Amino acid sequence: MSIELRHLRCFLAIAEESSLTRAAARLHLTQPAVSRTLAALEQHLGARLVDRSTHHLALTADGHAFRDRASAALAAFEAAVDPARLHHRPLRLGHAWSAFGRYTTPLLRRWQREHPETPLELLRVDDRTAGLARGEVDAALLRGTVEAPGLVTTELTTEPRVAALPADGPLAALPSLTLRDLAAETVVLNTVSGTTTPALWPPTARPTSTLTVANTDDWLTAIAAGRGVGVSSASTAALHPHPGVTYRPLPDAPPLPVLLAWRDAFPHPATEALATMAREIAGAEPPAP
């Protein structure tokens, strides 16, 4: 058999709905038809994409990997067959936290003024690539080194790092801190979309205790509750104030690069204009040719 777009759309609906019944309703198909389409796709690929052995449907490891390729394939198809519509569809800009920092509002306002025909949609996605690798957005504002196949990145600016501390803790009384000051504390790490890892510390002074969370909100809550301390970019302090969290400079930590990333295959036509505008707003020099 040959794989058609309906197989990809069916699988992506299942992945997004986590239910054969809801996927069938979304696609206006019967549940048996959805099951047959999924089975045919799995047979063609020679891999099980969906685990149906539990009460809650879940993707297998192969299913997660295939979801990214299926999303990219559909996006490429739509670009190929309807380029006129693509020029005017919204440009979806993902971010995992803090967007473009203090430049966020200037970017959104200038884009609306200069490109009213292409709405710029800012979307928060708790993912290391802010939804870019999964095809959920067209471009993404990312921080730190990003290693994902098929992505193009350009550095827009850098941000200093800060320590995030319980507001009533002893370290909050200090005007600034060093990484060694934090090493004796439990360090809260956002392992889904964050950039801080124990490797940020010198090998001889790495934290002995860590606590992992899945998003910025849980990160802030854990610190405010006194469960640990954190390290983030200065824009986090500006855009995510919390009554239970105090931010202090961390001058010995290396600055964090802020990147704009997009897929190298079939990018949104307005991507280059977005990159140029973002560089201009941040005051960054264009990359060398």
C-alpha positions as a LaTeX table, in Angstrom:
\begin{tabular}{lrrr}
\hline
Residue & $x$ (\AA) & $y$ (\AA) & $z$ (\AA) \\
\hline
Met1 & 0.00 & 0.00 & 0.00 \\
Ser2 & 1.05 & 3.66 & $-0.35$ \\
Ile3 & 0.87 & 6.20 & 2.43 \\
Glu4 & $-1.40$ & 9.16 & 1.78 \\
Leu5 & $-1.91$ & 12.45 & 3.56 \\
Arg6 & $-5.03$ & 11.06 & 5.23 \\
His7 & $-2.84$ & 8.58 & 7.11 \\
Leu8 & $-0.68$ & 11.41 & 8.46 \\
Arg9 & $-3.66$ & 13.59 & 9.37 \\
Cys10 & $-5.31$ & 10.66 & 11.11 \\
Phe11 & $-2.20$ & 9.84 & 13.13 \\
Leu12 & $-1.63$ & 13.48 & 14.13 \\
Ala13 & $-5.26$ & 13.79 & 15.25 \\
Ile14 & $-4.81$ & 10.69 & 17.42 \\
Ala15 & $-1.56$ & 12.08 & 18.85 \\
Glu16 & $-3.13$ & 15.44 & 19.67 \\
Glu17 & $-6.41$ & 14.09 & 21.04 \\
Ser18 & $-4.91$ & 11.07 & 22.87 \\
Ser19 & $-8.11$ & 9.24 & 21.99 \\
Leu20 & $-9.35$ & 7.30 & 18.97 \\
Thr21 & $-12.91$ & 8.42 & 19.70 \\
Arg22 & $-12.05$ & 12.13 & 19.83 \\
Ala23 & $-9.80$ & 11.82 & 16.79 \\
Ala24 & $-12.66$ & 10.20 & 14.86 \\
Ala25 & $-15.03$ & 13.01 & 15.83 \\
Arg26 & $-12.49$ & 15.63 & 14.82 \\
Leu27 & $-11.95$ & 13.99 & 11.42 \\
His28 & $-15.67$ & 13.25 & 10.91 \\
Leu29 & $-14.93$ & 9.54 & 10.63 \\
Thr30 & $-16.04$ & 6.45 & 12.50 \\
Gln31 & $-13.77$ & 5.03 & 15.17 \\
Pro32 & $-13.29$ & 1.75 & 13.25 \\
Ala33 & $-12.16$ & 3.77 & 10.21 \\
Val34 & $-9.61$ & 5.62 & 12.33 \\
Ser35 & $-8.37$ & 2.33 & 13.81 \\
Arg36 & $-7.96$ & 0.80 & 10.35 \\
Thr37 & $-6.08$ & 3.84 & 9.06 \\
Leu38 & $-3.72$ & 3.75 & 12.03 \\
Ala39 & $-3.17$ & 0.01 & 11.64 \\
Ala40 & $-2.36$ & 0.44 & 7.95 \\
Leu41 & 0.16 & 3.18 & 8.74 \\
Glu42 & 1.83 & 1.06 & 11.42 \\
Gln43 & 1.99 & $-1.92$ & 9.08 \\
His44 & 3.60 & 0.18 & 6.36 \\
Leu45 & 6.20 & 1.59 & 8.76 \\
Gly46 & 6.79 & $-1.71$ & 10.49 \\
Ala47 & 6.53 & 0.01 & 13.87 \\
Arg48 & 3.95 & 0.40 & 16.61 \\
Leu49 & 3.12 & 4.10 & 16.94 \\
Val50 & 0.39 & 4.02 & 19.57 \\
Asp51 & 0.20 & 2.03 & 22.79 \\
Arg52 & $-3.37$ & 0.84 & 23.25 \\
Ser53 & $-2.62$ & $-1.46$ & 26.18 \\
Thr54 & $-3.42$ & 1.12 & 28.85 \\
His55 & $-6.61$ & 2.93 & 29.77 \\
His56 & $-5.10$ & 6.13 & 28.39 \\
Leu57 & $-3.85$ & 5.98 & 24.82 \\
Ala58 & $-0.19$ & 7.07 & 24.52 \\
Leu59 & 2.41 & 7.36 & 21.78 \\
Thr60 & 5.29 & 4.92 & 21.76 \\
Ala61 & 8.88 & 6.11 & 21.32 \\
Asp62 & 8.51 & 5.45 & 17.58 \\
Gly63 & 5.23 & 7.36 & 17.66 \\
His64 & 6.84 & 10.44 & 19.20 \\
Ala65 & 9.61 & 10.38 & 16.58 \\
Phe66 & 7.17 & 9.91 & 13.71 \\
Arg67 & 4.91 & 12.73 & 14.96 \\
Asp68 & 7.66 & 15.28 & 14.33 \\
Arg69 & 8.25 & 14.00 & 10.78 \\
Ala70 & 4.53 & 13.82 & 10.02 \\
Ser71 & 3.99 & 17.42 & 11.18 \\
Ala72 & 6.87 & 18.66 & 9.06 \\
Ala73 & 5.64 & 16.69 & 6.04 \\
Leu74 & 2.16 & 18.19 & 6.25 \\
Ala75 & 3.56 & 21.70 & 6.63 \\
Ala76 & 5.76 & 21.16 & 3.58 \\
Phe77 & 2.82 & 19.84 & 1.56 \\
Glu78 & 0.66 & 22.85 & 2.42 \\
Ala79 & 3.47 & 25.20 & 1.43 \\
Ala80 & 3.92 & 23.43 & $-1.89$ \\
Val81 & 0.30 & 23.31 & $-2.98$ \\
Asp82 & $-0.95$ & 26.65 & $-1.65$ \\
Pro83 & 1.89 & 29.17 & $-1.56$ \\
Ala84 & $-0.44$ & 32.16 & $-1.94$ \\
Arg85 & $-2.31$ & 31.29 & 1.25 \\
Leu86 & 0.94 & 30.62 & 3.04 \\
His87 & 2.13 & 34.16 & 2.43 \\
His88 & $-0.88$ & 35.52 & 4.32 \\
Arg89 & $-1.38$ & 32.93 & 7.04 \\
Pro90 & $-0.26$ & 33.91 & 10.56 \\
Leu91 & 3.39 & 33.58 & 11.47 \\
Arg92 & 3.40 & 31.45 & 14.63 \\
Leu93 & 6.27 & 32.42 & 16.93 \\
Gly94 & 6.92 & 30.00 & 19.76 \\
His95 & 8.74 & 30.51 & 23.05 \\
Ala96 & 9.22 & 28.40 & 26.14 \\
Trp97 & 9.41 & 31.32 & 28.58 \\
Ser98 & 10.02 & 35.08 & 28.57 \\
Ala99 & 9.61 & 35.37 & 24.77 \\
Phe100 & 12.01 & 38.11 & 23.55 \\
Gly101 & 12.45 & 39.64 & 26.99 \\
Arg102 & 12.16 & 43.43 & 27.06 \\
Tyr103 & 12.09 & 43.47 & 23.27 \\
Thr104 & 8.84 & 41.46 & 23.07 \\
Thr105 & 6.40 & 44.38 & 22.98 \\
Pro106 & 8.48 & 46.50 & 20.55 \\
Leu107 & 8.71 & 43.50 & 18.21 \\
Leu108 & 4.98 & 42.77 & 18.28 \\
Arg109 & 4.01 & 46.42 & 17.80 \\
Arg110 & 6.45 & 47.07 & 14.98 \\
Trp111 & 5.47 & 43.87 & 13.20 \\
Gln112 & 1.79 & 44.76 & 13.36 \\
Arg113 & 2.55 & 48.20 & 11.98 \\
Glu114 & 4.81 & 47.06 & 9.13 \\
His115 & 3.28 & 43.66 & 8.24 \\
Pro116 & $-0.47$ & 43.92 & 8.87 \\
Glu117 & $-1.11$ & 41.29 & 6.16 \\
Thr118 & 0.70 & 38.60 & 8.21 \\
Pro119 & $-0.42$ & 38.40 & 11.85 \\
Leu120 & 2.34 & 37.45 & 14.30 \\
Glu121 & 1.05 & 34.98 & 16.89 \\
Leu122 & 3.14 & 34.52 & 20.04 \\
Leu123 & 2.66 & 31.04 & 21.51 \\
Arg124 & 4.17 & 29.58 & 24.68 \\
Val125 & 5.05 & 25.90 & 24.27 \\
Asp126 & 6.81 & 24.05 & 27.11 \\
Asp127 & 9.34 & 22.27 & 24.95 \\
Arg128 & 13.09 & 22.72 & 24.36 \\
Thr129 & 12.40 & 24.00 & 20.82 \\
Ala130 & 9.14 & 25.74 & 21.84 \\
Gly131 & 7.12 & 23.52 & 19.50 \\
Leu132 & 9.32 & 24.11 & 16.45 \\
Ala133 & 10.57 & 20.54 & 16.06 \\
Arg134 & 6.99 & 19.24 & 16.31 \\
Gly135 & 5.68 & 21.64 & 13.67 \\
Glu136 & 3.47 & 23.56 & 16.11 \\
Val137 & 5.09 & 26.91 & 15.27 \\
Asp138 & 6.90 & 28.44 & 12.29 \\
Ala139 & 9.75 & 30.03 & 14.24 \\
Ala140 & 10.82 & 30.14 & 17.86 \\
Leu141 & 12.66 & 32.35 & 20.30 \\
Leu142 & 15.06 & 30.06 & 22.16 \\
Arg143 & 17.79 & 30.44 & 24.76 \\
Gly144 & 21.02 & 28.53 & 25.03 \\
Thr145 & 22.49 & 25.99 & 22.67 \\
Val146 & 19.90 & 24.12 & 20.61 \\
Glu147 & 20.85 & 20.87 & 18.91 \\
Ala148 & 18.01 & 19.61 & 16.75 \\
Pro149 & 18.22 & 18.39 & 13.16 \\
Gly150 & 16.79 & 20.55 & 10.42 \\
Leu151 & 16.82 & 23.85 & 12.33 \\
Val152 & 18.43 & 27.14 & 11.34 \\
Thr153 & 19.34 & 29.59 & 14.13 \\
Thr154 & 20.55 & 33.15 & 14.35 \\
Glu155 & 21.71 & 34.82 & 17.56 \\
Leu156 & 19.77 & 37.99 & 18.35 \\
Thr157 & 21.30 & 39.07 & 21.64 \\
Thr158 & 22.60 & 37.74 & 24.96 \\
Glu159 & 21.15 & 38.07 & 28.46 \\
Pro160 & 22.93 & 38.00 & 31.83 \\
Arg161 & 21.91 & 35.23 & 34.20 \\
Val162 & 20.32 & 35.75 & 37.59 \\
Ala163 & 19.78 & 33.63 & 40.67 \\
Ala164 & 16.17 & 33.02 & 41.72 \\
Leu165 & 15.81 & 32.65 & 45.49 \\
Pro166 & 13.08 & 32.19 & 48.09 \\
Ala167 & 12.20 & 35.76 & 49.09 \\
Asp168 & 12.45 & 34.94 & 52.79 \\
Gly169 & 15.70 & 32.94 & 52.54 \\
Pro170 & 19.12 & 34.11 & 53.75 \\
Leu171 & 20.63 & 34.35 & 50.26 \\
Ala172 & 18.00 & 36.94 & 49.28 \\
Ala173 & 19.68 & 39.42 & 51.61 \\
Leu174 & 22.86 & 39.43 & 49.50 \\
Pro175 & 23.21 & 42.04 & 46.71 \\
Ser176 & 24.67 & 39.50 & 44.25 \\
Leu177 & 25.71 & 35.86 & 44.24 \\
Thr178 & 28.13 & 33.43 & 42.63 \\
Leu179 & 27.55 & 29.94 & 41.34 \\
Arg180 & 29.47 & 28.60 & 44.34 \\
Asp181 & 27.00 & 30.34 & 46.64 \\
Leu182 & 24.24 & 28.24 & 45.11 \\
Ala183 & 26.10 & 24.93 & 44.98 \\
Ala184 & 25.21 & 23.99 & 48.55 \\
Glu185 & 21.49 & 24.51 & 47.86 \\
Thr186 & 18.99 & 22.29 & 46.11 \\
Val187 & 18.84 & 23.63 & 42.55 \\
Val188 & 15.47 & 23.55 & 40.80 \\
Leu189 & 15.87 & 22.54 & 37.14 \\
Asn190 & 13.28 & 22.84 & 34.38 \\
Thr191 & 14.31 & 19.80 & 32.36 \\
Val192 & 11.63 & 20.25 & 29.68 \\
Ser193 & 12.23 & 23.76 & 28.40 \\
Gly194 & 14.92 & 25.26 & 30.64 \\
Thr195 & 18.60 & 25.77 & 29.89 \\
Thr196 & 20.21 & 25.36 & 33.32 \\
Thr197 & 21.97 & 22.06 & 34.04 \\
Pro198 & 24.58 & 21.06 & 36.65 \\
Ala199 & 27.21 & 21.53 & 33.92 \\
Leu200 & 26.81 & 25.30 & 34.39 \\
Trp201 & 28.82 & 24.99 & 37.62 \\
Pro202 & 32.58 & 24.32 & 37.78 \\
Pro203 & 33.31 & 20.58 & 38.02 \\
Thr204 & 34.60 & 21.00 & 41.57 \\
Ala205 & 31.58 & 22.96 & 42.81 \\
Arg206 & 28.51 & 21.41 & 41.25 \\
Pro207 & 25.22 & 21.14 & 43.18 \\
Thr208 & 24.81 & 17.92 & 45.11 \\
Ser209 & 21.01 & 18.13 & 45.14 \\
Thr210 & 18.57 & 18.99 & 42.36 \\
Leu211 & 14.80 & 19.08 & 41.93 \\
Thr212 & 13.29 & 18.72 & 38.45 \\
Val213 & 10.13 & 20.42 & 37.21 \\
Ala214 & 8.43 & 20.60 & 33.81 \\
Asn215 & 7.67 & 24.30 & 33.24 \\
Thr216 & 8.35 & 27.85 & 34.38 \\
Asp217 & 5.26 & 28.05 & 36.59 \\
Asp218 & 6.26 & 24.96 & 38.57 \\
Trp219 & 9.84 & 26.28 & 38.74 \\
Leu220 & 8.68 & 29.52 & 40.35 \\
Thr221 & 6.33 & 27.73 & 42.72 \\
Ala222 & 9.04 & 25.37 & 43.95 \\
Ile223 & 11.46 & 28.24 & 44.62 \\
Ala224 & 8.82 & 30.36 & 46.36 \\
Ala225 & 7.97 & 27.39 & 48.58 \\
Gly226 & 11.59 & 27.19 & 49.72 \\
Arg227 & 12.28 & 23.86 & 48.03 \\
Gly228 & 15.37 & 25.18 & 46.27 \\
Val229 & 16.98 & 27.95 & 44.22 \\
Gly230 & 17.22 & 28.47 & 40.48 \\
Val231 & 19.23 & 30.11 & 37.71 \\
Ser232 & 17.65 & 31.80 & 34.71 \\
Ser233 & 18.02 & 34.76 & 32.37 \\
Ala234 & 17.50 & 38.38 & 33.38 \\
Ser235 & 14.33 & 38.54 & 31.29 \\
Thr236 & 12.76 & 35.98 & 33.60 \\
Ala237 & 13.15 & 38.42 & 36.47 \\
Ala238 & 11.48 & 41.17 & 34.43 \\
Leu239 & 8.64 & 39.13 & 32.91 \\
His240 & 7.97 & 36.59 & 35.67 \\
Pro241 & 7.83 & 38.50 & 38.96 \\
His242 & 6.62 & 36.42 & 41.90 \\
Pro243 & 5.95 & 37.65 & 45.44 \\
Gly244 & 7.77 & 34.65 & 46.88 \\
Val245 & 10.84 & 34.86 & 44.61 \\
Thr246 & 13.75 & 37.30 & 44.73 \\
Tyr247 & 16.16 & 37.65 & 41.81 \\
Arg248 & 19.81 & 38.56 & 42.30 \\
Pro249 & 22.65 & 39.13 & 39.75 \\
Leu250 & 24.91 & 36.16 & 39.06 \\
Pro251 & 27.91 & 37.87 & 37.43 \\
Asp252 & 30.20 & 34.82 & 37.22 \\
Ala253 & 27.69 & 32.83 & 35.16 \\
Pro254 & 28.15 & 33.05 & 31.37 \\
Pro255 & 25.55 & 35.10 & 29.50 \\
Leu256 & 22.71 & 33.25 & 27.82 \\
Pro257 & 22.33 & 33.64 & 24.03 \\
Val258 & 18.85 & 34.41 & 22.70 \\
Leu259 & 18.23 & 32.78 & 19.33 \\
Leu260 & 15.62 & 32.89 & 16.61 \\
Ala261 & 15.19 & 29.43 & 15.09 \\
Trp262 & 13.17 & 28.02 & 12.20 \\
Arg263 & 13.10 & 24.87 & 10.09 \\
Asp264 & 15.38 & 24.91 & 7.06 \\
Ala265 & 12.79 & 23.10 & 4.91 \\
Phe266 & 9.86 & 25.22 & 3.70 \\
Pro267 & 10.10 & 28.12 & 6.18 \\
His268 & 7.24 & 30.59 & 6.44 \\
Pro269 & 7.81 & 33.26 & 3.75 \\
Ala270 & 7.90 & 36.00 & 6.40 \\
Thr271 & 10.62 & 34.33 & 8.48 \\
Glu272 & 13.53 & 36.33 & 7.07 \\
Ala273 & 11.66 & 39.59 & 7.62 \\
Leu274 & 11.06 & 38.56 & 11.23 \\
Ala275 & 14.74 & 37.71 & 11.75 \\
Thr276 & 15.83 & 41.05 & 10.28 \\
Met277 & 13.39 & 42.99 & 12.43 \\
Ala278 & 14.33 & 41.10 & 15.61 \\
Arg279 & 18.04 & 41.76 & 15.01 \\
Glu280 & 17.37 & 45.44 & 14.43 \\
Ile281 & 15.29 & 45.77 & 17.59 \\
Ala282 & 17.88 & 43.98 & 19.71 \\
Gly283 & 20.65 & 46.05 & 18.17 \\
Ala284 & 22.45 & 42.93 & 16.96 \\
Glu285 & 24.66 & 42.89 & 13.88 \\
Pro286 & 23.41 & 40.77 & 10.95 \\
Pro287 & 25.14 & 37.40 & 10.69 \\
Ala288 & 28.07 & 37.08 & 8.32 \\
Pro289 & 27.09 & 35.71 & 4.88 \\
\hline
\end{tabular}
